[in-house]
Structure formats: structure tokens, C-alpha cells
XYZ file of C-alpha atoms in Angstrom:
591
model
C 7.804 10.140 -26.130
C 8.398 8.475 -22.747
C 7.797 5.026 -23.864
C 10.368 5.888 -26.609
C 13.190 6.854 -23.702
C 11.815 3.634 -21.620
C 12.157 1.347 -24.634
C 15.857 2.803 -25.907
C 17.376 1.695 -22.086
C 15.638 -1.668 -22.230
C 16.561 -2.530 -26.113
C 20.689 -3.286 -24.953
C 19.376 -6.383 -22.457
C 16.392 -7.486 -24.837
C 18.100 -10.686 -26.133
C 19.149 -11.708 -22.394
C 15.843 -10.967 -20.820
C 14.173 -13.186 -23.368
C 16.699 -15.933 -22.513
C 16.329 -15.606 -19.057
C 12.700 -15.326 -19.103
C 11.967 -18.541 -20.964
C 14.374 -20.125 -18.415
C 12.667 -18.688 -15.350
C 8.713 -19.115 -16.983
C 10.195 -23.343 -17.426
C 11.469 -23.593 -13.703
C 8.898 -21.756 -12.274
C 5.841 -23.386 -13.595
C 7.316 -27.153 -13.180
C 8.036 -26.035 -9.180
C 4.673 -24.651 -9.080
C 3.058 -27.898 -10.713
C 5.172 -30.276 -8.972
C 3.897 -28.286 -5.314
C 2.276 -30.716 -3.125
C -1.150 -29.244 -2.150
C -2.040 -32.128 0.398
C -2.620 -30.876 4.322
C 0.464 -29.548 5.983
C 0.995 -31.653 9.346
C 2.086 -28.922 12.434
C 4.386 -30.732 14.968
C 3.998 -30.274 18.805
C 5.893 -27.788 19.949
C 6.400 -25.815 16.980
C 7.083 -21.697 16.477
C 5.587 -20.379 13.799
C 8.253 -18.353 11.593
C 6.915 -14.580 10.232
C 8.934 -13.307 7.913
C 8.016 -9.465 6.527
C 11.244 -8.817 4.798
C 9.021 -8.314 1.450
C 6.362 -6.595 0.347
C 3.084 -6.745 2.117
C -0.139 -6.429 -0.288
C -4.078 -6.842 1.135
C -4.505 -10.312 -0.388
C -1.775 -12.499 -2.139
C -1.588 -15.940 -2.667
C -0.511 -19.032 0.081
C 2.156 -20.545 -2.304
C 6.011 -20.055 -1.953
C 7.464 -18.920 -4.977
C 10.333 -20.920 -6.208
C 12.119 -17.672 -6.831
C 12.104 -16.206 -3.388
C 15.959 -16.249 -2.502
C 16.772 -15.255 -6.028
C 17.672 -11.820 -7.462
C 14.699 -11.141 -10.259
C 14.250 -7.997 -12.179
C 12.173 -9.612 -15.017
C 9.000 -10.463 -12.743
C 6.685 -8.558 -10.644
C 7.706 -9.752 -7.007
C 5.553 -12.824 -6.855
C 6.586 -13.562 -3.144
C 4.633 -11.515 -1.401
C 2.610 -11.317 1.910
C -1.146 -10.987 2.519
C -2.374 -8.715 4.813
C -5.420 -10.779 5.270
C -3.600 -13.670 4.901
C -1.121 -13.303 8.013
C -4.022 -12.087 10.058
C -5.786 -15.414 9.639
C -2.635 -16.769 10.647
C -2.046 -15.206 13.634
C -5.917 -15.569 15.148
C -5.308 -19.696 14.023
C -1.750 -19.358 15.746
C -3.084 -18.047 19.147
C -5.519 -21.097 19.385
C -3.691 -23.630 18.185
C -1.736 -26.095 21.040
C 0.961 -27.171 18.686
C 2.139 -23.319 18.483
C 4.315 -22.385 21.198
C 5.281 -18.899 20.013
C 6.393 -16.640 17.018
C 9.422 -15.657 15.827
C 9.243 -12.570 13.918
C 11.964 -11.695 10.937
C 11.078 -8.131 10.812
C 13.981 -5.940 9.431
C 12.839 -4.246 6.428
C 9.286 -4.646 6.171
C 7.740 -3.132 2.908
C 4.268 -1.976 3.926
C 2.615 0.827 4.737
C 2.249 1.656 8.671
C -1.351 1.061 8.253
C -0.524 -2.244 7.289
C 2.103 -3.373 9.738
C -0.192 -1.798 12.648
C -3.099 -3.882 11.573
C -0.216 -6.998 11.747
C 1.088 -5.442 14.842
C -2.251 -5.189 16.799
C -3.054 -8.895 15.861
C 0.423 -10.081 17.434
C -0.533 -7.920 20.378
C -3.855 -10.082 20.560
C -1.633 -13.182 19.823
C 0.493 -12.415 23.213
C -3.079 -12.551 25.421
C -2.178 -16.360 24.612
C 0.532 -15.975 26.961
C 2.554 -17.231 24.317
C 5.945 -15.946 23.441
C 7.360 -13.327 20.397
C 10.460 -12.896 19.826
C 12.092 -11.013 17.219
C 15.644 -10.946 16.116
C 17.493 -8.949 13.072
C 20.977 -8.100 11.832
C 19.906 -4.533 11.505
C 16.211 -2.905 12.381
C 14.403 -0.316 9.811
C 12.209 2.149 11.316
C 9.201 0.050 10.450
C 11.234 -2.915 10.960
C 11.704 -1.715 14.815
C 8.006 -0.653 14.911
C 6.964 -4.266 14.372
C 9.344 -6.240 16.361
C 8.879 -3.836 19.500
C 5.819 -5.491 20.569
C 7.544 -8.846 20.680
C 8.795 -10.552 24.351
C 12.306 -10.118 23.253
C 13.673 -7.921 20.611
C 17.462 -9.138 19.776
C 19.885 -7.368 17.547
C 23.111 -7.961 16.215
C 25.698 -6.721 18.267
C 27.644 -5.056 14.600
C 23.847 -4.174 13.719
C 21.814 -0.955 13.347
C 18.752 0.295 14.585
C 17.451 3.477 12.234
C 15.215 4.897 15.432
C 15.089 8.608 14.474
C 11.568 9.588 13.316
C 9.277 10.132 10.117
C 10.355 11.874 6.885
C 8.895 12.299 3.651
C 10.780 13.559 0.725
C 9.363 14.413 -3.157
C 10.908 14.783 -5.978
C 10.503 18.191 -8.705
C 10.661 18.639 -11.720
C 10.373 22.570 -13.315
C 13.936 23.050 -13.740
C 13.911 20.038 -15.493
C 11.229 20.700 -17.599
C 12.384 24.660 -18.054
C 15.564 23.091 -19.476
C 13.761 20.687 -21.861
C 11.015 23.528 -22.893
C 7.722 21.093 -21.912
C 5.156 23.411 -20.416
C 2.997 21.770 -17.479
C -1.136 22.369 -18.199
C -2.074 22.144 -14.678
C -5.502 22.794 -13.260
C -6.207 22.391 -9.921
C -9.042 23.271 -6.433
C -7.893 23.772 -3.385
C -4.596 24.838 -1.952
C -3.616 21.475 -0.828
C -4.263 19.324 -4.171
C -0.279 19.805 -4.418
C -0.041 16.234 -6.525
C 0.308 18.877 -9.691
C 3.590 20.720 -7.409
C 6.351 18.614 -8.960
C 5.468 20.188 -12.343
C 4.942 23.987 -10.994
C 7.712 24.433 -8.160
C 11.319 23.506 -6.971
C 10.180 22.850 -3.553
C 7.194 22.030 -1.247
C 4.692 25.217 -0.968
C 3.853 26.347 2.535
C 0.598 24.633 2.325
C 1.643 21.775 1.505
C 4.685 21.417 3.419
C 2.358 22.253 6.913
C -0.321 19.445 5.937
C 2.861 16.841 5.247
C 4.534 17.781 8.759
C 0.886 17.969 10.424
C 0.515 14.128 8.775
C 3.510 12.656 9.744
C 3.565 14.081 13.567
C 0.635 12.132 13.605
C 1.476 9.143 12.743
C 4.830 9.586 14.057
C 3.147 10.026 18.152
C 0.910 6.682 17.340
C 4.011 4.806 16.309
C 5.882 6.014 19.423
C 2.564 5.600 21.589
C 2.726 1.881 20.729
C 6.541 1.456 21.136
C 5.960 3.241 24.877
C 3.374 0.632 25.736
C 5.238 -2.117 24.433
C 8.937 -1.276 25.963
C 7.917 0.664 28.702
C 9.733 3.673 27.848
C 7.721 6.952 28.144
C 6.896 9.166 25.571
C 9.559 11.509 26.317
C 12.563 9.568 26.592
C 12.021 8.147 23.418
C 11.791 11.462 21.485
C 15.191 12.137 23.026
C 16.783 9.057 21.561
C 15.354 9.705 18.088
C 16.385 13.164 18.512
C 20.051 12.073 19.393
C 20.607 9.107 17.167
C 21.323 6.884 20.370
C 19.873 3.893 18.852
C 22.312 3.298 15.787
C 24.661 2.300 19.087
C 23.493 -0.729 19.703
C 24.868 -0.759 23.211
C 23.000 2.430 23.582
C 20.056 0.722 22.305
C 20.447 -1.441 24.856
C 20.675 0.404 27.602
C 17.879 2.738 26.882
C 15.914 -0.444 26.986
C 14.696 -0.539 23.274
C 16.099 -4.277 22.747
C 18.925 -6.846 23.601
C 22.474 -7.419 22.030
C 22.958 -10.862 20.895
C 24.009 -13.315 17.893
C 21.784 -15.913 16.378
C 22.878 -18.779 18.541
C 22.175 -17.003 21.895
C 18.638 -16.059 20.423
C 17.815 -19.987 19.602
C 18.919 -20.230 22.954
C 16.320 -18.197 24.368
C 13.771 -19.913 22.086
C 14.789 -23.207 23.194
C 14.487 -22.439 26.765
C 10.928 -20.861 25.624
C 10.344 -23.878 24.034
C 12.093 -26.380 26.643
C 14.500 -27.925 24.231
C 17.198 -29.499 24.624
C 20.692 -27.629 23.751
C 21.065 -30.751 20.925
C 17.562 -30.467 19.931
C 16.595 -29.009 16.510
C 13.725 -26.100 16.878
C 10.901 -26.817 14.988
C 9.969 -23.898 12.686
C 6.638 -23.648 10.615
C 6.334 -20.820 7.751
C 3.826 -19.228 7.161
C 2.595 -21.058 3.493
C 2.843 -24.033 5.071
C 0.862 -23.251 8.360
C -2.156 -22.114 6.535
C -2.116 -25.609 4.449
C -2.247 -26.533 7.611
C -6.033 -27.918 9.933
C -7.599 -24.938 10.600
C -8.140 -25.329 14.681
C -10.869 -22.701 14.694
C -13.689 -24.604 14.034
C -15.573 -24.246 10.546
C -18.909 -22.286 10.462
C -22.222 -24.033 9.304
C -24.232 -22.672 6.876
C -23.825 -20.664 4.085
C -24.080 -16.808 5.041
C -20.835 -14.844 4.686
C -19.462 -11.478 4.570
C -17.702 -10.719 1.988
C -14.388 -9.102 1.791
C -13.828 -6.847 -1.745
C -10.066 -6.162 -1.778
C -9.858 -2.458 -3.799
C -5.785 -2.352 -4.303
C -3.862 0.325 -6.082
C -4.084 3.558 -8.201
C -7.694 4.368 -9.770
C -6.833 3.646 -13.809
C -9.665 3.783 -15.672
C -12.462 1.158 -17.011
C -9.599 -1.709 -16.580
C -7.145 -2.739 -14.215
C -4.336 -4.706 -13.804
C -2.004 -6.087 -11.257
C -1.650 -3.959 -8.448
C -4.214 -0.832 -9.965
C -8.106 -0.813 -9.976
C -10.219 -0.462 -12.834
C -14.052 0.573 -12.533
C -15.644 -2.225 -14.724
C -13.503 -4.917 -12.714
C -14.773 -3.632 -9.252
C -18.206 -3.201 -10.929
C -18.552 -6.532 -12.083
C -17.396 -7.952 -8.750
C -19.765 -5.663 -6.458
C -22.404 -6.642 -8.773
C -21.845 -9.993 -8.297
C -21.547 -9.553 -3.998
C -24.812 -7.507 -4.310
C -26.555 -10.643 -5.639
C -25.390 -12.995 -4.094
C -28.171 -13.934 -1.553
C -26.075 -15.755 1.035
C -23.823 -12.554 0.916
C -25.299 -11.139 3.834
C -23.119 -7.716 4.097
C -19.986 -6.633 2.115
C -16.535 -4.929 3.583
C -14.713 -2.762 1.173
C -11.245 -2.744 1.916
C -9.694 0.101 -0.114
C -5.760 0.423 -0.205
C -5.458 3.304 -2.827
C -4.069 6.740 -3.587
C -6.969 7.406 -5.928
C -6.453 8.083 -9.767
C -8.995 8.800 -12.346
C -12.003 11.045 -11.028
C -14.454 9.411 -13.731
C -13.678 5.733 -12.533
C -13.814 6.594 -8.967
C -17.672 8.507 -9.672
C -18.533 5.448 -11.975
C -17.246 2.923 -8.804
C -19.107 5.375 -5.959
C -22.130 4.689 -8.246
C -22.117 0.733 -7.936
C -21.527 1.122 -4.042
C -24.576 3.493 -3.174
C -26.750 0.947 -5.204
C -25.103 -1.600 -3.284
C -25.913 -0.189 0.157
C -29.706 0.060 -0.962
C -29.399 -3.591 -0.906
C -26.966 -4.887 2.267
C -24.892 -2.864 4.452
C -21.180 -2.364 3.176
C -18.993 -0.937 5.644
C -15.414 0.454 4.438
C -11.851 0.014 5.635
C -9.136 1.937 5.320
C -5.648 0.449 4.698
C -2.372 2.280 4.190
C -4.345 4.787 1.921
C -8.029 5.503 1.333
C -7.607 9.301 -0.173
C -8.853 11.346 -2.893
C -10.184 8.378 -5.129
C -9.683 6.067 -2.699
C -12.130 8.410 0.281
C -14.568 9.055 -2.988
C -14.887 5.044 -2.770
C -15.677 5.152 0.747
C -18.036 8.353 1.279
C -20.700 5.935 -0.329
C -20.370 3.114 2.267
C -22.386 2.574 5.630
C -19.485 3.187 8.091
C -15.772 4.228 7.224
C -13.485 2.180 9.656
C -9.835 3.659 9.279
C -6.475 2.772 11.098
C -4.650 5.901 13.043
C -2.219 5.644 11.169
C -4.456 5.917 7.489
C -3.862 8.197 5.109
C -6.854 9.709 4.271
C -9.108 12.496 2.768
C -7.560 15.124 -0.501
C -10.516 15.621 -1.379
C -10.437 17.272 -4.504
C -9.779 17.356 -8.679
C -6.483 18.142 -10.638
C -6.121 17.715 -14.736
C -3.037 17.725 -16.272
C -1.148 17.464 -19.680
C 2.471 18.244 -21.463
C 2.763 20.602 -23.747
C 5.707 18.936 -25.806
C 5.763 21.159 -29.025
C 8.390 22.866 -28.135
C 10.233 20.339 -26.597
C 10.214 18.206 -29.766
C 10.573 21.084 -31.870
C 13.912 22.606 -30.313
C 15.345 19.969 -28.963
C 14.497 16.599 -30.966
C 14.123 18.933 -34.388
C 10.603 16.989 -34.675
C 7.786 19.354 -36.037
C 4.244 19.078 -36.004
C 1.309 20.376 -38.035
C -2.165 19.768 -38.113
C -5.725 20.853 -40.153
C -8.745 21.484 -38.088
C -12.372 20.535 -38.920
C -13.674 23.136 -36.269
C -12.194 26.277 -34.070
C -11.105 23.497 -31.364
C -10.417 20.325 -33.119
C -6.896 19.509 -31.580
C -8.246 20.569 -27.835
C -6.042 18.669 -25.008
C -3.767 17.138 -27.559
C -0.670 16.521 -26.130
C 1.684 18.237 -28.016
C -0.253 21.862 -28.270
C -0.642 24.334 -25.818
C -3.894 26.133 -24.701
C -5.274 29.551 -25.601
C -7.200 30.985 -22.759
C -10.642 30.281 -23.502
C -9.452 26.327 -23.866
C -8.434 26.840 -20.512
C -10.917 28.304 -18.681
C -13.176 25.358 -20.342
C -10.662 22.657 -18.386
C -10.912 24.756 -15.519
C -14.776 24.883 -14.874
C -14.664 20.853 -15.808
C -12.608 20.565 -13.099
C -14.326 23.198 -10.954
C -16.939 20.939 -11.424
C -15.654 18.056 -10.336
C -15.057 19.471 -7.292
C -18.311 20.443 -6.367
C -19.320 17.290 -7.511
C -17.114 15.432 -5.265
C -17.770 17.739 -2.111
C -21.157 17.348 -2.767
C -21.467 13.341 -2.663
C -18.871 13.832 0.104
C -20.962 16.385 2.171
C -24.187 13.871 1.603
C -22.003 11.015 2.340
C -20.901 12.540 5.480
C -24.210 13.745 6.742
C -22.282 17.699 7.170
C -22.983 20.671 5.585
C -21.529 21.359 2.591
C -19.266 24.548 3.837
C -18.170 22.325 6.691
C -17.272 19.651 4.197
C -15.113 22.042 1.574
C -13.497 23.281 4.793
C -11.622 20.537 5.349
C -11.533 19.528 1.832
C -9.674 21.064 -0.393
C -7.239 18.665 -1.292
C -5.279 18.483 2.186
C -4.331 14.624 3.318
C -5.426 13.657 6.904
C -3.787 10.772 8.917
C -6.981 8.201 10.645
C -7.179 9.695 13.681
C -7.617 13.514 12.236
C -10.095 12.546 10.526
C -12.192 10.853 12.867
C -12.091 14.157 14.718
C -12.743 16.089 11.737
C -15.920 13.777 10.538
C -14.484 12.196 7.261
C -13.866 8.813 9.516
C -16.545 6.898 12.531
C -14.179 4.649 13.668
C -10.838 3.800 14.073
C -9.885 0.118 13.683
C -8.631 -2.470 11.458
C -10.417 -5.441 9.061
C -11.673 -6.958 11.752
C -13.319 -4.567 13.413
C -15.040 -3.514 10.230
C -16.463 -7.017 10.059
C -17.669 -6.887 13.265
C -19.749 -3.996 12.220
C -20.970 -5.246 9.141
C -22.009 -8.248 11.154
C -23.835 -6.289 13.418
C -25.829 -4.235 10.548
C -26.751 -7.311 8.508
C -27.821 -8.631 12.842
C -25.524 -11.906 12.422
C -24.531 -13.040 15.679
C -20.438 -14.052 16.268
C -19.368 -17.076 14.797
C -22.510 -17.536 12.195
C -20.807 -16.635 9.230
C -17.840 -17.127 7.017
C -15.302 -14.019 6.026
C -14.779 -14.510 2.271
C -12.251 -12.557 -0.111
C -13.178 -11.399 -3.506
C -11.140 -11.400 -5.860
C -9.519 -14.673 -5.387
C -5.675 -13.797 -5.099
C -3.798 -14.976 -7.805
C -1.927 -18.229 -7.872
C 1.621 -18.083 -8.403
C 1.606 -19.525 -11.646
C -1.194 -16.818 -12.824
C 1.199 -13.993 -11.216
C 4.177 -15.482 -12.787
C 2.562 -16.076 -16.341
C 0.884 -12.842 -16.397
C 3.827 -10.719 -15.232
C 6.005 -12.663 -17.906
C 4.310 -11.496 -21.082
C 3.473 -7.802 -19.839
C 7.005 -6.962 -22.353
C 7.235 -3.397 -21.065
C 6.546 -4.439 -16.927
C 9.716 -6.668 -18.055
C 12.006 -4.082 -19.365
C 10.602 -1.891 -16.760
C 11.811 -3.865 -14.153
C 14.844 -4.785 -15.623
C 16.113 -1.063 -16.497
C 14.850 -0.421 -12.820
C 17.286 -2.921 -11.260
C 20.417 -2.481 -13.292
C 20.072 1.348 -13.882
C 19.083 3.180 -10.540
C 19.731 6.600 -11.743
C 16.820 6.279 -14.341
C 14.409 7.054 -11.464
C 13.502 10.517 -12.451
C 12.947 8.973 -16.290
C 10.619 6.707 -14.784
C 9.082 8.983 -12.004
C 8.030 11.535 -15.407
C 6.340 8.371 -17.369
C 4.231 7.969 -14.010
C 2.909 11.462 -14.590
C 2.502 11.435 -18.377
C 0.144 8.108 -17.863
C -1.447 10.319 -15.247
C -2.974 12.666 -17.920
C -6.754 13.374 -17.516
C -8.917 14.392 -14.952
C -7.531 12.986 -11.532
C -8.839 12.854 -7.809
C -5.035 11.638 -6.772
C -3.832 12.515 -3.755
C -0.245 14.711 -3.555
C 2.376 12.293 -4.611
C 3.125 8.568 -3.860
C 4.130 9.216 -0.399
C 6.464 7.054 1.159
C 7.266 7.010 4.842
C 10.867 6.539 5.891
């Protein structure tokens, strides 16, 4: 039914998107062919040039995509950042003589605060250098401000913003929606915090779930502010008085409070060039970032063969097969598999970015990592979100390494379905009828309720689950199982609560979990090689595979053009979501 509604918006534009398709597929694969891929040649004196206006993903490509300055609904966005990527950057950049500094275009970067911490402690590390950062923007984002705070200088437009007012989370609901349309929610659910199943149940956030959300976002929100008060020298306090008061959208408040400097573009070169010692009629030498890591590495290559490999687990928990930007359990099989083999794979970090998704995948993928550890140590980090799915992932590793600012833990099983008979029926005038070999032929189809014994059959299945999923957890964990379901059931932790809860050992970035899975394979610093699996995509791979995905396209495309849509598209999320789920509560986004 939903792919009927999606398909009816995207039919009026499907002549023009094939049109402009075909035009885009021709321009971008002759840019991409005609790319030079010889050795990019860094000039003394050069800054290298970050820019994070776009989204941030765990490992992307080094090419530029041809389409980067232009407006493009058809396409997944194929110019994007690499976590991993940047931070191999930056550790080059701080070593390298022919780098004098940074300059960091930070105003809307679209990451995770897990992500742009991990980016923010490596700048941090960059400045031991004694090299220079300095940021400017025409307006700073929250995250945006976050980033460029830890810079030298931190210039803003004098007509520009700064949004400096704290964390917020909001969710969307949909009963009165689905009251008005007559589709009945089949929700099962443990714990009083699994509240990913509320949008279909309530009108607003239940007590529960609204305390864990504010208890998850106060933390984050004090390490954010902890960092800013290191880097500007502003205590604690003061600057929960300015986000309190909205001081910072004056910039001349800003100012004055000491958060950043007023100033236009050519005062900022200015600064640079005096950084720099450049003449007033002398070009600055910029570097970007794809072209700096085409660039001679200056770190010197290790001998040998050993490495440590780097698995990259990215995106919702689907099922047997993934795609772009979602995890499926035979992919992730078939590349631990491969890692556990590999003899000069000497230990293996699993870097896990994900919400979670389907219970069953993440069980079969837990599976393939305990068999794994028999053989090498694997060590987990946590990115912007390791929970429900995603923590069932890591509970089988070695050592879970987790940022503060993580998003960790629901632990815990929902199932779900709509019941659209009566929706079809009344509204649509569509009826249905069916003839049953057995009592329970049509169980869990989609269009037919439940009678109570039906129900209480989903219900122990997913009671079961549960204890299943403590269980490993408990074992995982080395804690009782009572202490384990006590902080289970379902409730989201930030990093840092749950290293003092148990579910983390240490808090840290990529690096750090490296380190460690150095030390358990005993490899001493600088006698192996970091490698990533999988191997990013190329942009021509993103671009053709993105191209003939029809309904991405129309997706995309309905997306752009039709904003209010976003409840239509929010519902489809949840229909595909059908099943037996360890997801954590919502998408959340941090603004």
C-alpha cells in the first residue's frame, strides 16, 4: 500500500527524472574516467582546507564528485566524507612540513556527535603540532560551533548566526493518524523503554521514555560543553547562561562572551596570511582534502605484511542482504569470514555505526563474531550509534571501546505489523477474503488482525528474544543476569553511562581501539598496517548503483520537491520495519 502512495507522487516527474538521469549517469562517468589518479604534489606552505558541510559516513571514497556544487535529488549524495578517511588526514597533516595549518569550513556538519568528536579530538592532537586552525562561517550550527570551537580562531560573519542554545530531540506520532485511517498497530514489546513501537501507540513521549531521552541528551549535552570550556576558556557555567539566554545568535554578543570573532572573509585570509607569512598580494595556497590524500604519505610505510583490520558495520540491521548505507548478515558474514582467515590479519576492529534492525540478522552476525574471537582478538568501536542491534554486535567482541558521546545499549525485542483490513475496506472500498488450509494459515499477514491466542504466540517469541538477548548480553558482559536486565530493558545510554553501568570498558575513538587490538594480538607500535574492509565504493560504483535503484530515485526526488510528504515517507520506514526487531526508539536526531 505504501509503495503504491510513494509511486503515485513520483509518476508526475518520471519522464524528467529519466532525462535528467541519463544526462547526469553521461557527465558523471566521463568526469570520473577522465580523473587523473597520478600523485598529488603538496606545495610549501600550504593549509589544508576541511570542509564538513556534508554528510559524514565511517568510510567513503577519496574522489570528488563532479556533482558536488550541484542541486541533485536523483542520486544518493555521492560527495561525502570518511570518518576514517579525514582522520588519516589529519595524523598525515600534523607531520607533514609542507602543512602550515587547517582551515576548517564547519557550518552545518551532518554527522553524528560521535563522529565530529572523534574528528574533533584528532584536530585537538593536530594543534600539539603547534600548528594553526582556524575556522570561519557565514552562520554556525550547533554541531557546526562544536567543531570549529577547538580551532585558534573561530570567525563569523558579522550578519551571521550562531544557534548556541543546547540539545533537543523531537519524534514524530502517529495514532491519530492511524485512528483516522482505521489501521490498527500489532505491537509487541519488553521492557518499558523499547519505546521505538510509541509512534504507533501514543500522541506523545511516555514518562519513561521521555526521562531516558532527557537523561541522554544532558549527557551528551555537558561533554559537548566540557570540550567547548576547555577549548574557549569559558567555564561551565557561563556557558549554560548564554545557551539559556540566546546571547549567541548576537554575534556581537558572541563576541564578547568570548565564543568567537566578528569578521568578513577578507580579514580572515588576512589572519591566515599573517599565519602563513604571505604577502598581502600573495595567493594562499589551499589543499582539499581528495587531493591531499593522493598526495606522499609522510608517515613512513610499514614493512611486512601483518595488519589489523578495520570492518566498517554502517546502517540499520536489514536482513540476509544489505545495501548502501544498511547491513545485511550474509555480507558482514562473508567479510568476517574472510578477516578470520586471513593469516596476516593479526586482530580485527569492528566499527559499528548502527541503530540495530532485524533481531535474527543481528543473532546470525553475533554468531560469526564469537567464532571469530576464538580465533584473533576483535575489539569493537562505537560510532554515533552502537544500540539494540548494533550493542548485540558488540557484546560478542573482546573489548567495547565507545565515544562519550555514543549512543548505546536498548537492549531489547519489539515485533510489529499493520492491520490494514479495515483501512482498505472503509476507506479504499478494497475487500479481502481468504481460504485456510489449517486453524492459522493467514497468521501475521498483513492485512488481518490477531485473535488472542495468535497473540500471545508473538508475544512469548518475542519474550524470547529477550531473554535470549540478555542472556548473550549478561555472558558477554561477564554480570549477572538480573544486573544485566536491570539496565536493559530497552532504555538508550549515552558512552559514558554506560561505561559506568558495565555495557562499555573504555571510552575512546578508532584509534584507541586499535591500539588495543594491537596490544591483544602483542604487536608492538608501528609493525602493522590499519586496513578497511569493505573497500569504499568508487564514485562511479556509488553513482551507477544509486542510478538504477528506480524507487531510491523517485524517493529522492519526491523528497526534494515535496517536503510535506515526510510523514508519508516516515510510515513506509515503519511498514519495511515489520518483523521481529532489536531497533532502538526512533532515528534520533540531535539538534
Amino acid at each position: 500500500m505504501w509503495q503504491f502512495v510513494k509511486y503515485s507522487f513520483a509518476t508526475v516527474v518520471g519522464l524528467f527524472l529519466f532525462l535528467i538521469v541519463t544526462l547526469l549517469i553521461v557527465v558523471g562517468v566521463g568526469s570520473a574516467v577522465s580523473s587523473s589518479e597520478s600523485e598529488f604534489v603538496v606545495k610549501d606552505n600550504s593549509i589544508l582546507k576541511l570542509d564538513f558541510n556534508r554528510p559524514i559516513v565511517e568510510n567513503a571514497s577519496t574522489e570528488d564528485s563532479p556533482f558536488s556544487d550541484i542541486p541533485n535529488p536523483f542520486f544518493s549524495n555521492t560527495d561525502r566524507l570518511g570518518l576514517i578517511q579525514v582522520l588519516s588526514a589529519l595524523e598525515r597533516a600534523r607531520v607533514d612540513p609542507k602543512i602550515k595549518g587547517i582551515y576548517l569550513d564547519v557550518s552545518f556538519p551532518l554527522a553524528g556527535y560521535a563522529q565530529l568528536s572523534e574528528i574533533r579530538d584528532a584536530l585537538a592532537k593536530f594543534k600539539e603540532s603547534k600548528k594553526f586552525i582556524y575556522a570561519y562561517a557565514n552562520s554556525y550550527s550547533e554541531k557546526g560551533y562544536y567543531m570549529a570551537s577547538v580551532a585558534d580562531k573561530v570567525y563569523l560573519n558579522p550578519a551571521g548566526i550562531l544557534d548556541f542554545n543546547g540539545i533537543s530531540v523531537q519524534y514524530m506520532f502517529f495514532k491519530k493518524a492511524f485512528d483516522k485511517l482505521e489501521i490498527e498497530p500489532l505491537v509487541f514489546r519488553v521492557g518499558q523503554y523499547k519505546s521505538a513501537v510509541e509512534p504507533f501507540l501514543r500522541e506523545d513521549m511516555s514518562p519513561e521514555n521521555r526521562m531516558q531521552t532527557l537523561s541522554f541528551i544532558q549527557s551528551i549535552n555537558k561533554e559537548i560543553f566540557k570540550k567547548i570550556s576547555l577549548s574557549r576558556n569559558i567555564s561551565m557555567d557561563r556557558l549554560n547562561t548564554i545557551a539559556d539566554s540566546l546571547q549567541a545568535m548576537d554575534p556581537i554578543k558572541a563576541q564578547k562572551a568570548g565564543l568567537l570573532t566578528i569578521g568578513y572573509w577578507d580579514e580572515f585570509e588576512g589572519q591566515m596570511r599573517i599565519a602563513t607569512k604571505k604577502k598581502p598580494s600573495e595567493d594562499l595556497t589551499y589543499v582539499k582534502l581528495a587531493d591531499y590524500l593522493k598526495a606522499k604519505n609522510p608517515i613512513a610505510e610499514v614493512e611486512g605484511t601483518a595488519k589489523i583490520a578495520v570492518l566498517v558495520a554502517e546502517g540499520e540491521i536489514v536482513g540476509t542482504r544489505g545495501g548502501d548505507g544498511t547491513i545485511g548478515s550474509d555480507d558482514f558474514v562473508k567479510e568476517l569470514r574472510k578477516l578470520r582467515d586471513n593469516k596476516s590479519v593479526k586482530a580485527i576492529v569492528l566499527r559499528i555505526d548502527s541503530p540495530g534492525g532485524s533481531s535474527l540478522a543481528s543473532d546470525i552476525m553475533w554468531r560469526e563474531i564469537i567464532l571469530a574471537k576464538k580465533v584473533k582478538p576483535i575489539i569493537a568501536s562505537m560510532s554515533t550509534y552502537a544500540a539494540s542491534g548494533g550493542y548485540y554486535m558488540a557484546m560478542g567482541t573482546d573489548v567495547i571501546v565507545a565515544q562519550p558521546t555514543t549512543i548505546t545499549g536498548s537492549i531489547g525485542i519489539f515485533a510489529q505489523w499493520l492491520n490494514l483490513d479495515n483501512f482498505f475496506k472503509n476507506k479504499l472500498g478494497i475487500t479481502q477474503d481468504h481460504v485456510n488450509t489449517h486453524a492459522h494459515s493467514n497468521f501475521l499477514s498483513s492485512a488481518s488482525t490477531l485473535s488472542d491466542f495468535e497473540k500471545s504466540v508473538v508475544q512469548r517469541m518475542v519474550d524470547q528474544g529477550y531473554e535470549s538477548f540478555t542472556s548473550k548480553a549478561a555472558a558477554g558482559r561477564k554480570m549477572s543476569l538480573a544486573r544485566l536486565k536491570s539496565i536493559a530493558g530497552g532504555r538508550v545510554w549515552t558512552g559514558v553511562q554506560a561505561k559506568q553501568i558495565g555495557l562499555v570498558d573504555e571510552l575512546g575513538g578508532l584509534n584507541r581501539a586499535i591500539e588495543i587490538a594491537a596490544d591483544r594480538a602483542r604487536m608492538q607500535p608501528a609493525s602493522y598496517k590499519v586496513q578497511v574492509y569493505p573497500k569504499a565504493k568508487s564514485f562511479v560504483d556509488e553513482l551507477v548503483s544509486s542510478a538504477f535503484s528506480e524507487s531510491s530515485m523517485q524517493e529522492r526526488f519526491v523528497r526534494e520537491h515535496m517536503p510535506w510528504t515526510k510523514s508519508i515517507w516516515e510510515l513506509d520506514r515503519m511498514k519495511k520495519r515489520e518483523g521481529f526487531l532489536a531497533l532502538m526508539p526512533y532515528m534520533i536526531e540531535l539538534d
